[in-house]
CSV table of C-alpha atoms and ligand atoms in Angstrom, one decimal:
chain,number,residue,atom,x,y,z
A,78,UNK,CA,-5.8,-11.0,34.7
A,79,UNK,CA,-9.0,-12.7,33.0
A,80,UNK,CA,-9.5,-11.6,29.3
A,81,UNK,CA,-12.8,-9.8,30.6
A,82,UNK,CA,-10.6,-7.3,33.1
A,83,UNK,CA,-7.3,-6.9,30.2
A,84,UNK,CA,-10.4,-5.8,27.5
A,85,UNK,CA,-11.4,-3.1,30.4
A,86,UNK,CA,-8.1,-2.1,31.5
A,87,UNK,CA,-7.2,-1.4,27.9
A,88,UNK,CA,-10.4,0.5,27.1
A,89,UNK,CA,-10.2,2.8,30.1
A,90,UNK,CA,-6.8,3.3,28.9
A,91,UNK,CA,-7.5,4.5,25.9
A,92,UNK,CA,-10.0,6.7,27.7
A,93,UNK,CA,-8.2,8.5,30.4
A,94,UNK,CA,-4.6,8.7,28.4
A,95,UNK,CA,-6.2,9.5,24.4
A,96,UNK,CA,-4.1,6.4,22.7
A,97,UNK,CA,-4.7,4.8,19.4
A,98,UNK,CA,-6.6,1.5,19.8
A,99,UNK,CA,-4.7,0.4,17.0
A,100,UNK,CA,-1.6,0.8,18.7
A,101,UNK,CA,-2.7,-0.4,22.0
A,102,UNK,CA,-4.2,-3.3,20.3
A,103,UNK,CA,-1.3,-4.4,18.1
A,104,UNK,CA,-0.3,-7.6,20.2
A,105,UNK,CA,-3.9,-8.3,21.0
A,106,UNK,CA,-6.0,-10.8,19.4
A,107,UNK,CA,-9.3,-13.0,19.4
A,108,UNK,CA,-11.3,-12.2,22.2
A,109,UNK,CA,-10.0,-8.6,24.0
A,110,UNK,CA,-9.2,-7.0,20.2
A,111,UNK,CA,-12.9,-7.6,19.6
A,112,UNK,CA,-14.1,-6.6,23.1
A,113,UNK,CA,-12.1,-3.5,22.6
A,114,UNK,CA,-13.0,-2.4,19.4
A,115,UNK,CA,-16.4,-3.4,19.7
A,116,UNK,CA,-17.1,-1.1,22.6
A,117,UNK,CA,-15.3,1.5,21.2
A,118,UNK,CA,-17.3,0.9,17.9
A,119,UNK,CA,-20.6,0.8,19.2
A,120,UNK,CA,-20.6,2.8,22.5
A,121,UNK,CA,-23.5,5.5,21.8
A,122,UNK,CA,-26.0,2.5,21.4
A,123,UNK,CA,-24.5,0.6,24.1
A,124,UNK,CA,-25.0,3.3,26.3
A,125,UNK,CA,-28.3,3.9,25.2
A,126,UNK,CA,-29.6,0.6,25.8
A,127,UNK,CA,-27.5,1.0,29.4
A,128,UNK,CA,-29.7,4.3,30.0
A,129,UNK,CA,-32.7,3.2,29.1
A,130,UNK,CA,-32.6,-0.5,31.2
A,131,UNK,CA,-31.0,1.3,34.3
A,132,UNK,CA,-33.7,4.4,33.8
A,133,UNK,CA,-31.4,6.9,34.4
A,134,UNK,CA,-28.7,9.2,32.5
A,135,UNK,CA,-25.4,7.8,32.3
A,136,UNK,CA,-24.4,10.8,33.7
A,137,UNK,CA,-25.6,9.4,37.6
A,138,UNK,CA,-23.0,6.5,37.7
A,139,UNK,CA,-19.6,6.4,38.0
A,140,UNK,CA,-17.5,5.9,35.1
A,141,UNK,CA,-15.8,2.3,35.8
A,142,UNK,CA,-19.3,1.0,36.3
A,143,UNK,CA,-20.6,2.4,33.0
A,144,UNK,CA,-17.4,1.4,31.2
A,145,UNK,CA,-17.8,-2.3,33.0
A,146,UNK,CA,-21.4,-2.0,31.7
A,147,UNK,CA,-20.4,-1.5,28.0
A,148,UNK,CA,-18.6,-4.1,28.1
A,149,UNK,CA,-21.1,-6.5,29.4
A,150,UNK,CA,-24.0,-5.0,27.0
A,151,UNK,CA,-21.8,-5.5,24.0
A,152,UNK,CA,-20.7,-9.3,24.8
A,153,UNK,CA,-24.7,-10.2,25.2
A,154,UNK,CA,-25.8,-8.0,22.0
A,155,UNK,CA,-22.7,-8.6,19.2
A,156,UNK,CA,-20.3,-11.8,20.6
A,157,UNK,CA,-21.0,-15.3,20.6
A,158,UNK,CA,-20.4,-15.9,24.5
A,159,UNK,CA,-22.2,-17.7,27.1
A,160,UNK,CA,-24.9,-15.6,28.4
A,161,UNK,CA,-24.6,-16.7,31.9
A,162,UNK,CA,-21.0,-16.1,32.0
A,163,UNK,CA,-21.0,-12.6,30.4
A,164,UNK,CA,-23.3,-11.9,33.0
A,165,UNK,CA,-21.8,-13.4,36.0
A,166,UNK,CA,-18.3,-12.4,35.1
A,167,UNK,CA,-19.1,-9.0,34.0
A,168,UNK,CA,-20.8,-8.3,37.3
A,169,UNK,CA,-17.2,-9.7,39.3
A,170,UNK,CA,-15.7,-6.4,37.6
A,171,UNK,CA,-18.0,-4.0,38.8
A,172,UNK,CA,-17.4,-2.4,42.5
A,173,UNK,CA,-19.6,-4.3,45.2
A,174,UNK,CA,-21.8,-1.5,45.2
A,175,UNK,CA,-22.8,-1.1,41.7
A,176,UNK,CA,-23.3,-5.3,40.9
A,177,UNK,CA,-26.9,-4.8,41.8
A,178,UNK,CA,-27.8,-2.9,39.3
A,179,UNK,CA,-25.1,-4.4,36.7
A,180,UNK,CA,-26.5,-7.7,37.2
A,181,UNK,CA,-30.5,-6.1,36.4
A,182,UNK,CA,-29.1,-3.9,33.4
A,183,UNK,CA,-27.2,-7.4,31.7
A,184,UNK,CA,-30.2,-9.5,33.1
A,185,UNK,CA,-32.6,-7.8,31.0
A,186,UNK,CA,-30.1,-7.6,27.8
A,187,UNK,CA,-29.5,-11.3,28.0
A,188,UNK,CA,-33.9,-11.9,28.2
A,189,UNK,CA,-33.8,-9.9,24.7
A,190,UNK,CA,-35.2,-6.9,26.4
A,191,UNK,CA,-32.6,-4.1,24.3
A,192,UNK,CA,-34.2,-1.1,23.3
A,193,UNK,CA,-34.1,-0.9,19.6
A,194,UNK,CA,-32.9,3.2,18.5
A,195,UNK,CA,-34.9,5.1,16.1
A,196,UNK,CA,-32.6,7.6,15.3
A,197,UNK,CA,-29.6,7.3,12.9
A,198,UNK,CA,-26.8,8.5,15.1
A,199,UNK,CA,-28.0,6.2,17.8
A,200,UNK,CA,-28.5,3.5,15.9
A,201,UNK,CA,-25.1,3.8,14.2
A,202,UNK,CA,-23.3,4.7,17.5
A,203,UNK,CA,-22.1,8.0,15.7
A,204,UNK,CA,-22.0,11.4,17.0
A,205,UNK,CA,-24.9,13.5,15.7
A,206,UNK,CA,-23.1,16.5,14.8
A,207,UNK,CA,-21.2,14.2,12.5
A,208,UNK,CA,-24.1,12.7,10.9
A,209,UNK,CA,-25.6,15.8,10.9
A,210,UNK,CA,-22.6,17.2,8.6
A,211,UNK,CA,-22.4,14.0,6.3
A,212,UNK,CA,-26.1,14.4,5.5
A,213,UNK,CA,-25.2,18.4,4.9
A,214,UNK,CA,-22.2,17.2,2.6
A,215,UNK,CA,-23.8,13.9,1.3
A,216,UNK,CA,-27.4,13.6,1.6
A,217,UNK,CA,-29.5,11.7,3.9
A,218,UNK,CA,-29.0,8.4,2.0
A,219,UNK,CA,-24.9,8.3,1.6
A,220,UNK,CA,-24.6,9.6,5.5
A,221,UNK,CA,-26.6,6.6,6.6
A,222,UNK,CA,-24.3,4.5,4.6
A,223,UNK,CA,-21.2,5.7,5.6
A,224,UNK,CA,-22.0,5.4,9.1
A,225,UNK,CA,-23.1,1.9,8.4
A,226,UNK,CA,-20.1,0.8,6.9
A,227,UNK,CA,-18.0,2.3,9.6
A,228,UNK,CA,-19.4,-0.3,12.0
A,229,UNK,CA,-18.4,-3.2,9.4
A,230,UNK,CA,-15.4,-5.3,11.2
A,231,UNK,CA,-12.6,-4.4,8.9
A,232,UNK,CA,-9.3,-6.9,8.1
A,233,UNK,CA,-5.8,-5.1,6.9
A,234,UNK,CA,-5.0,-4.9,3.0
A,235,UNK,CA,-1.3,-5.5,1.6
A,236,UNK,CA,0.3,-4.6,-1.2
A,237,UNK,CA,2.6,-7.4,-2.7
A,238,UNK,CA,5.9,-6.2,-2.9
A,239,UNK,CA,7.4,-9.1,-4.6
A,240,UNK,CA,4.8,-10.0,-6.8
A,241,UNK,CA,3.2,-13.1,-5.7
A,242,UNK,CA,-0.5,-12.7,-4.0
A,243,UNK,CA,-1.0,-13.2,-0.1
A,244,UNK,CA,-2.4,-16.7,1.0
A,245,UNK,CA,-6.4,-16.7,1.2
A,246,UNK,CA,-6.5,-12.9,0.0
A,247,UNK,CA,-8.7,-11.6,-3.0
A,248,UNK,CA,-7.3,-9.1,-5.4
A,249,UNK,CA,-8.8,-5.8,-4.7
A,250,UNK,CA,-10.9,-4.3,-7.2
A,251,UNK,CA,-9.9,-0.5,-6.8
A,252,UNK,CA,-6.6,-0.5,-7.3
A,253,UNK,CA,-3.9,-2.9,-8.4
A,254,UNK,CA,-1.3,-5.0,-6.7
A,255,UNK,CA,-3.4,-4.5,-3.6
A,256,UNK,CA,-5.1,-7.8,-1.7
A,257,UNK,CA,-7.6,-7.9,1.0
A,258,UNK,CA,-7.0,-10.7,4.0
A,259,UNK,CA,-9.6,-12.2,5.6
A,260,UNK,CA,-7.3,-12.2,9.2
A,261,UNK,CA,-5.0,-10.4,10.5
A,262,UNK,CA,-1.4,-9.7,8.4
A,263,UNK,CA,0.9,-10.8,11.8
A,264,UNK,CA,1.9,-13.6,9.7
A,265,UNK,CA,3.2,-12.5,6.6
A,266,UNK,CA,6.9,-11.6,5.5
A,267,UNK,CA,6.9,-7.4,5.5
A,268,UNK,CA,9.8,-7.8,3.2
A,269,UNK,CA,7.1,-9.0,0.8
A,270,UNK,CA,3.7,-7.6,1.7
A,271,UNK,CA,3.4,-4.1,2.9
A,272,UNK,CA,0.1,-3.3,5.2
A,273,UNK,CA,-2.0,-0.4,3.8
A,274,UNK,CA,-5.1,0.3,3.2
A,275,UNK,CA,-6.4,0.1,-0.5
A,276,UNK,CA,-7.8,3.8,-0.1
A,277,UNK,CA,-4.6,5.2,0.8
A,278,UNK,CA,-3.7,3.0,-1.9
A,279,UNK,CA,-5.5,4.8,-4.7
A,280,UNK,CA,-4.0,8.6,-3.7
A,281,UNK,CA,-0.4,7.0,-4.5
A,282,UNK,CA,-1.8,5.5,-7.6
A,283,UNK,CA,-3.4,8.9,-8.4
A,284,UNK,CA,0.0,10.4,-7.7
A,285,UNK,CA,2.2,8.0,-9.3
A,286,UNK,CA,-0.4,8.4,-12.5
A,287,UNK,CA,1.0,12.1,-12.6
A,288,UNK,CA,4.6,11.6,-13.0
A,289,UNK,CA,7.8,9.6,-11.8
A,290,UNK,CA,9.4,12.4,-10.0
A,291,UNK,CA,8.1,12.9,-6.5
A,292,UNK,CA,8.1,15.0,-3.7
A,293,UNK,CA,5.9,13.1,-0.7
A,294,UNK,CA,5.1,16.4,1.4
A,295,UNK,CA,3.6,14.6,4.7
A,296,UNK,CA,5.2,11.2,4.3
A,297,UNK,CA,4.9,9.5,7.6
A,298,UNK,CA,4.6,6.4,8.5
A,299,UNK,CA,5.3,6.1,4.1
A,300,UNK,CA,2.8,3.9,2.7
A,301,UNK,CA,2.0,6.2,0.4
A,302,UNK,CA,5.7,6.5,-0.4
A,303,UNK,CA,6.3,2.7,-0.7
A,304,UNK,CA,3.7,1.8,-3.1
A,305,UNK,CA,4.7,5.1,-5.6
A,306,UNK,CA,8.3,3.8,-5.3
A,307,UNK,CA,7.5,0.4,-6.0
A,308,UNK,CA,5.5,1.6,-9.0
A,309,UNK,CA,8.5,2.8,-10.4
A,310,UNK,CA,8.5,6.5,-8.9
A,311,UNK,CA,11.5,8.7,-7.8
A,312,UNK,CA,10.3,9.5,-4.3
A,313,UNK,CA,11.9,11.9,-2.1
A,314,UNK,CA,9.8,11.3,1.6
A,315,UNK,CA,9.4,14.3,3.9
A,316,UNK,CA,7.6,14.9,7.5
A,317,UNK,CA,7.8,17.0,10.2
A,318,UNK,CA,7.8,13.9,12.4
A,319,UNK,CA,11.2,12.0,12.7
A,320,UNK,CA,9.7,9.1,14.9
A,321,UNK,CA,6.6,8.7,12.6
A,322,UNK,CA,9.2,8.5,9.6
A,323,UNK,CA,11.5,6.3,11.6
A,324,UNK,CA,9.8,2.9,10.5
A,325,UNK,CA,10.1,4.4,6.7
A,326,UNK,CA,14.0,5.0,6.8
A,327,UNK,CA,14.4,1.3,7.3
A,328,UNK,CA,13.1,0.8,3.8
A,329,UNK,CA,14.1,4.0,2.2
A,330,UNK,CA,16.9,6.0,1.6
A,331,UNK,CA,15.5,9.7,0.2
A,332,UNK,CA,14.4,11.3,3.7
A,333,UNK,CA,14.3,14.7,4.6
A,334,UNK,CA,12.6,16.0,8.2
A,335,UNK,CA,11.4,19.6,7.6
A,336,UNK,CA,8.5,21.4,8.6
A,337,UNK,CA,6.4,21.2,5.2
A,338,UNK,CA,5.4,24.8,5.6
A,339,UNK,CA,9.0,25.8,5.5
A,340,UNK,CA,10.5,23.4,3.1
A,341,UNK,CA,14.4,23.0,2.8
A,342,UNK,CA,14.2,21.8,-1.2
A,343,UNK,CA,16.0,23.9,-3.9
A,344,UNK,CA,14.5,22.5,-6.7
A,345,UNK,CA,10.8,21.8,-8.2
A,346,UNK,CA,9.4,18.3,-8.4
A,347,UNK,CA,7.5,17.3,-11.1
A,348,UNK,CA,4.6,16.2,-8.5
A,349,UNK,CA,4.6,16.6,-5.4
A,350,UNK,CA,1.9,14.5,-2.9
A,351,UNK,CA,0.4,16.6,-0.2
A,352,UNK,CA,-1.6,13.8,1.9
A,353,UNK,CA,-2.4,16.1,4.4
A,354,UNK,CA,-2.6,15.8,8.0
A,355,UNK,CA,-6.6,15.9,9.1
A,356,UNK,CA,-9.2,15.1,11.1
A,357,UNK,CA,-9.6,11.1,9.5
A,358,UNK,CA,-13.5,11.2,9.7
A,359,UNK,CA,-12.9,8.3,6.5
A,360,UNK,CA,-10.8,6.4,9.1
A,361,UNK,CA,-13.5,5.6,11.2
A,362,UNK,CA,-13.9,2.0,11.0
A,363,UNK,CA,-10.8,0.9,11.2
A,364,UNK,CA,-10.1,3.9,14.5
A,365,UNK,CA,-13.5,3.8,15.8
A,366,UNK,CA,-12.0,5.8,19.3
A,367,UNK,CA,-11.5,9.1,16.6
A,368,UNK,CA,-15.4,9.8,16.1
A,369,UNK,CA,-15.9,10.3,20.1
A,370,UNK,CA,-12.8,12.2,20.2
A,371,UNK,CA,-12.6,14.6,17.6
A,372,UNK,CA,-14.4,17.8,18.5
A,373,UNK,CA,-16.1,20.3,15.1
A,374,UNK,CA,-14.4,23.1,16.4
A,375,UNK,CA,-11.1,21.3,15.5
A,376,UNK,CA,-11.6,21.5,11.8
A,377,UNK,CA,-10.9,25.0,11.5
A,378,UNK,CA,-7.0,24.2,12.3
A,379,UNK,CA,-6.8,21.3,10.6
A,380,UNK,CA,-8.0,23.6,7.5
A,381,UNK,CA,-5.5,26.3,8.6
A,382,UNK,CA,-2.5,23.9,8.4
A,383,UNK,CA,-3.6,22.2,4.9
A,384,UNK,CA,-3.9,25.8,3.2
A,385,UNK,CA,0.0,26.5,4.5
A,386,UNK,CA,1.2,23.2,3.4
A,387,UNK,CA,-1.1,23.4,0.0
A,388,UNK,CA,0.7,27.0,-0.7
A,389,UNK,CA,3.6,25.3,-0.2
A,390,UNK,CA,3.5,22.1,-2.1
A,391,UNK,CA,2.2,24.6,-5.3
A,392,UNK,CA,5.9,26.1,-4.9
A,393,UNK,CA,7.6,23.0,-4.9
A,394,UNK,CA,5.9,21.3,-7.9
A,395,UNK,CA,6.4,22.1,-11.6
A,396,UNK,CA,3.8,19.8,-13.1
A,397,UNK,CA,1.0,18.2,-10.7
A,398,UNK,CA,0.3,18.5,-6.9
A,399,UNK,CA,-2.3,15.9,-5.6
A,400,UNK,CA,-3.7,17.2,-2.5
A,401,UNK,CA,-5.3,14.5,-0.7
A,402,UNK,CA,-7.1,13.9,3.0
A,403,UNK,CA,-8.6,11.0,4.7
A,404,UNK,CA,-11.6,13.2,5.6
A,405,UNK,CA,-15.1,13.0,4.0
A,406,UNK,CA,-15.2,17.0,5.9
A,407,UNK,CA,-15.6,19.5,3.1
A,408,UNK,CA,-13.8,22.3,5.0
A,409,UNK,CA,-10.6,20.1,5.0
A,410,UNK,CA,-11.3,19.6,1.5
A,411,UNK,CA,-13.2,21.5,-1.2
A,412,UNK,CA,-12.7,24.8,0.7
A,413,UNK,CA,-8.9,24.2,1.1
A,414,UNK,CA,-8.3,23.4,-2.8
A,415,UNK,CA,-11.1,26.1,-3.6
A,416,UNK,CA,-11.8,25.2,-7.2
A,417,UNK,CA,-8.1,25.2,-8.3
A,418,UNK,CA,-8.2,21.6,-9.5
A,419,UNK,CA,-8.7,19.7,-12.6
A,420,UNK,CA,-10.4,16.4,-13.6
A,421,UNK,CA,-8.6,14.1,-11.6
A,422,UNK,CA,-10.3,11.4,-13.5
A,423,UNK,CA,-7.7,10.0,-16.0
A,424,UNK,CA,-4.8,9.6,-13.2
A,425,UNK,CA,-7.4,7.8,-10.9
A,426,UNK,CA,-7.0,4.0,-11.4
A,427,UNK,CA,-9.9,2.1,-13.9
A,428,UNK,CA,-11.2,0.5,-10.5
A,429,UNK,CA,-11.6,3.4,-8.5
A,430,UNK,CA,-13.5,5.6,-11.5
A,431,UNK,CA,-16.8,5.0,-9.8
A,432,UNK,CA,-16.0,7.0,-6.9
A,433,UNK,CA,-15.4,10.3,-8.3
A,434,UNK,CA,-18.1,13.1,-8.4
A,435,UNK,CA,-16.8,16.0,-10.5
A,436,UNK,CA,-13.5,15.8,-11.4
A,437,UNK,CA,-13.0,14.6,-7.7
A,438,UNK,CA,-12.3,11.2,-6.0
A,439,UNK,CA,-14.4,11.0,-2.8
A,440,UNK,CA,-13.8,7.6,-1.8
A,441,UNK,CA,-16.3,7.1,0.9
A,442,UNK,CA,-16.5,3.6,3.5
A,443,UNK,CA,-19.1,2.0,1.4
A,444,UNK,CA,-16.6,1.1,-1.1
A,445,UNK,CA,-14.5,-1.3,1.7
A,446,UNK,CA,-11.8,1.2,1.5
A,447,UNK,CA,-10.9,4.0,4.1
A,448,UNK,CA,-12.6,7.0,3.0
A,449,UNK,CA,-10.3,9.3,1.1
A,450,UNK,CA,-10.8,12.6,-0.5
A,451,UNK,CA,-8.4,13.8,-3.5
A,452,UNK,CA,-7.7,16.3,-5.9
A,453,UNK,CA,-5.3,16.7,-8.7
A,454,UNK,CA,-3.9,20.5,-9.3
A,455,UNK,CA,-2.0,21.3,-12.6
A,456,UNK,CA,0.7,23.9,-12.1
B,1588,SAM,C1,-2.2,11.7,6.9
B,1588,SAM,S1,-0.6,11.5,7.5
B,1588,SAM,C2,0.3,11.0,6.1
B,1588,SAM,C3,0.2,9.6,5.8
B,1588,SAM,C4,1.2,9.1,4.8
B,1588,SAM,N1,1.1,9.9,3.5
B,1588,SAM,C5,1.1,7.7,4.4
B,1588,SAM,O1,0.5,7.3,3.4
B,1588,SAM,O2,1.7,6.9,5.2
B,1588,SAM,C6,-0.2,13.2,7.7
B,1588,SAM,C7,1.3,13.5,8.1
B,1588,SAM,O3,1.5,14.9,8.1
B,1588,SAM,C8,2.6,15.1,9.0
B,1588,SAM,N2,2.6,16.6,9.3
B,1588,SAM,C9,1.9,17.3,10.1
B,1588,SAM,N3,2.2,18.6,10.0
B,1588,SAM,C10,3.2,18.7,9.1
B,1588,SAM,C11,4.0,19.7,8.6
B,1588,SAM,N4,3.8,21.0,9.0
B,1588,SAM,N5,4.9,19.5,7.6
B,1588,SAM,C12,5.1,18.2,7.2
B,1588,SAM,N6,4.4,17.2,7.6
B,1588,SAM,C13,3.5,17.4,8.6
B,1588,SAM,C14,2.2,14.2,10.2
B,1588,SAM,O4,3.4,14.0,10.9
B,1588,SAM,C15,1.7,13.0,9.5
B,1588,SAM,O5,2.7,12.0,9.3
């Protein structure tokens, strides 16, 4: 199989069967991991410009040729590849009787003749209901932004378990003992640098900030839980999911599985971390598949689900609960903690200070970060 036809097997993948890009992609690299993510990153445009140069809707032609088609429009407008053979090998992967009309569309791309989009949803390859709702929550300004830096190519961050600071990474400036790479982290010893984002980061710095005894509500896969721990917290690790906490119990020995809605704990932690599950609208750049996927009628669940869990975590703690998301959605957010919080601003780390907005951390993509949204709760 030619890199081309693996990059289009994967995506359609993805597609028909809902997977993760990142977990399809975790053994990919150079070439089909930026195929892949760039499609998946940029496919509103693409398949504007696609519409436009074949002057019809996508709707009137058949999937694999539009999916073949994205794939060809995205080499020519955002990868350094030979023209002629992004063109000429494109058009191989397309059924006989749509090259005709493959080979025009990618002709005309390669001759610089792209449509340029006006619109900000277009031009961002977002959704419009979703830019529609960030401009709603966040102004006209900040929406544009976000979406912009969701289409930025995004590396891993690691925190440095033993100390020492990853080769050719800088030190991030949110949040400490966190480094950003400029690569992949395939290479580096996991016994000394853990993969997470510097975002998620922050929320266990916020929580850690609150006390040393923990309860870590919706643990899974445990960054969260690693980084408090190795800041010194006592950290007791719960989800509902026993494969997604799997990886975690190889590093950690206070696990419980329980539904956090019906916790089995007969005693109150001093704080207890709700990171709850959610939508991941602050995820985007780094799971560019989630913004085609996610549908706005699915917030209203995700909302139901935090409230339980937030009633429950309010039981469970005696001192603090941080109730965190990685949405940038008010409903899984504001409306959920309903003004019960305080000013988060002396738990959040120095770094990080910049990104809250009364008494609340909204850490959006701008900052390089996964967008995170938290609150601190005093019981
Ligand atoms: C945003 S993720 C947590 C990420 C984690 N805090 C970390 O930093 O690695 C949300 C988690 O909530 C878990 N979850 C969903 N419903 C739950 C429930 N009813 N009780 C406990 N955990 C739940 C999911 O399995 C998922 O692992």
């Amino acid at each position: 199989m030619t890199d081309r036809e693996r990059a289009l097997h994967l995506l359609q993948r993805i597609e028909r069967e809902g997977l993760y890009a990142s977990l399809v992609l975790q053994h990919e690299t150079g070439f089909v991991r930026t195929l892949v993510l760039g499609v998946l990153r940029w496919r509103s445009r693409l398949d504007f410009v696609i519409s436009e140069l074949a002057a019809r809707p996508l709707k009137k032609l058949d999937t694999l040729v539009v999916e073949v088609l994205r794939t060809g429009v995205y080499q020519l407008l955002y990868m350094d590849v030979a023209k002629y053979a992004a063109v000429s090998e494109t058009v191989d992967l397309a059924p006989k009787r749509a090259r005709g009309i493959v080979n025009a569309v990618l002709r005309r791309v390669s001759e610089g003749h792209a449509p340029e989009p006006r619109d900000v949803a277009t031009r961002t390859a977002h959704p419009p209901w979703l830019i529609e709702r960030w401009t709603r929550a966040y102004g006209a300004e900040r929406a544009s932004k976000i979406a912009d830096a969701n289409q930025q190519l995004s590396y891993p961050d690691v925190l440095a378990l033993a100390g020492e600071a990853p080769p050719d990474a800088i030190a991030s400036t949110l949040v400490p003992e966190l480094w950003k790479l400029h690569g992949s982290s395939a290479e580096l010893d996991r016994a000394r640098f853990h993969p997470m984002d510097e975002g998620s980061a922050v929320i266990a710095a916020i929580a850690r900030a609150c006390g040393e005894d923990v309860l870590d509500l919706a643990a899974a896969p445990g960054g969260k839980t690693i980084y408090m721990r190795h800041r010194g917290a006592r950290v007791v690790a719960n989800d509902v999911s026993i494969a997604r906490l799997r990886p975690l119990a190889k590093h950690h020995d206070r696990i419980v599985v329980a539904d956090g809605r019906r916790p089995p704990f007969t005693r109150k932690f001093d704080v207890v971390l709700l990171d709850a599950p959610c939508s991941a609208t602050g995820t985007i750049r780094k799971n560019p598949e989630i913004k085609w996927r996610l549908r706005e009628s699915e917030l209203a669940a995700f909302a139901k689900l935090q409230r339980e869990l937030l009633d429950s975590a309010l039981e469970l703690a005696s001192q603090y609960v941080v109730y965190s998301t990685c949405s940038l959605e008010p409903e899984e957010n504001d409306a959920v903690v309903n003004g019960r919080h305080v000013d988060a601003t002396p738990f959040v780390p120095e770094g990080a200070r910049a990104w809250i907005d009364g008494g609340v951390l909204r850490l959006t993509p701008e900052s390089g970060a996964d967008g995170f949204t938290a609150f601190v709760i005093r019981r």
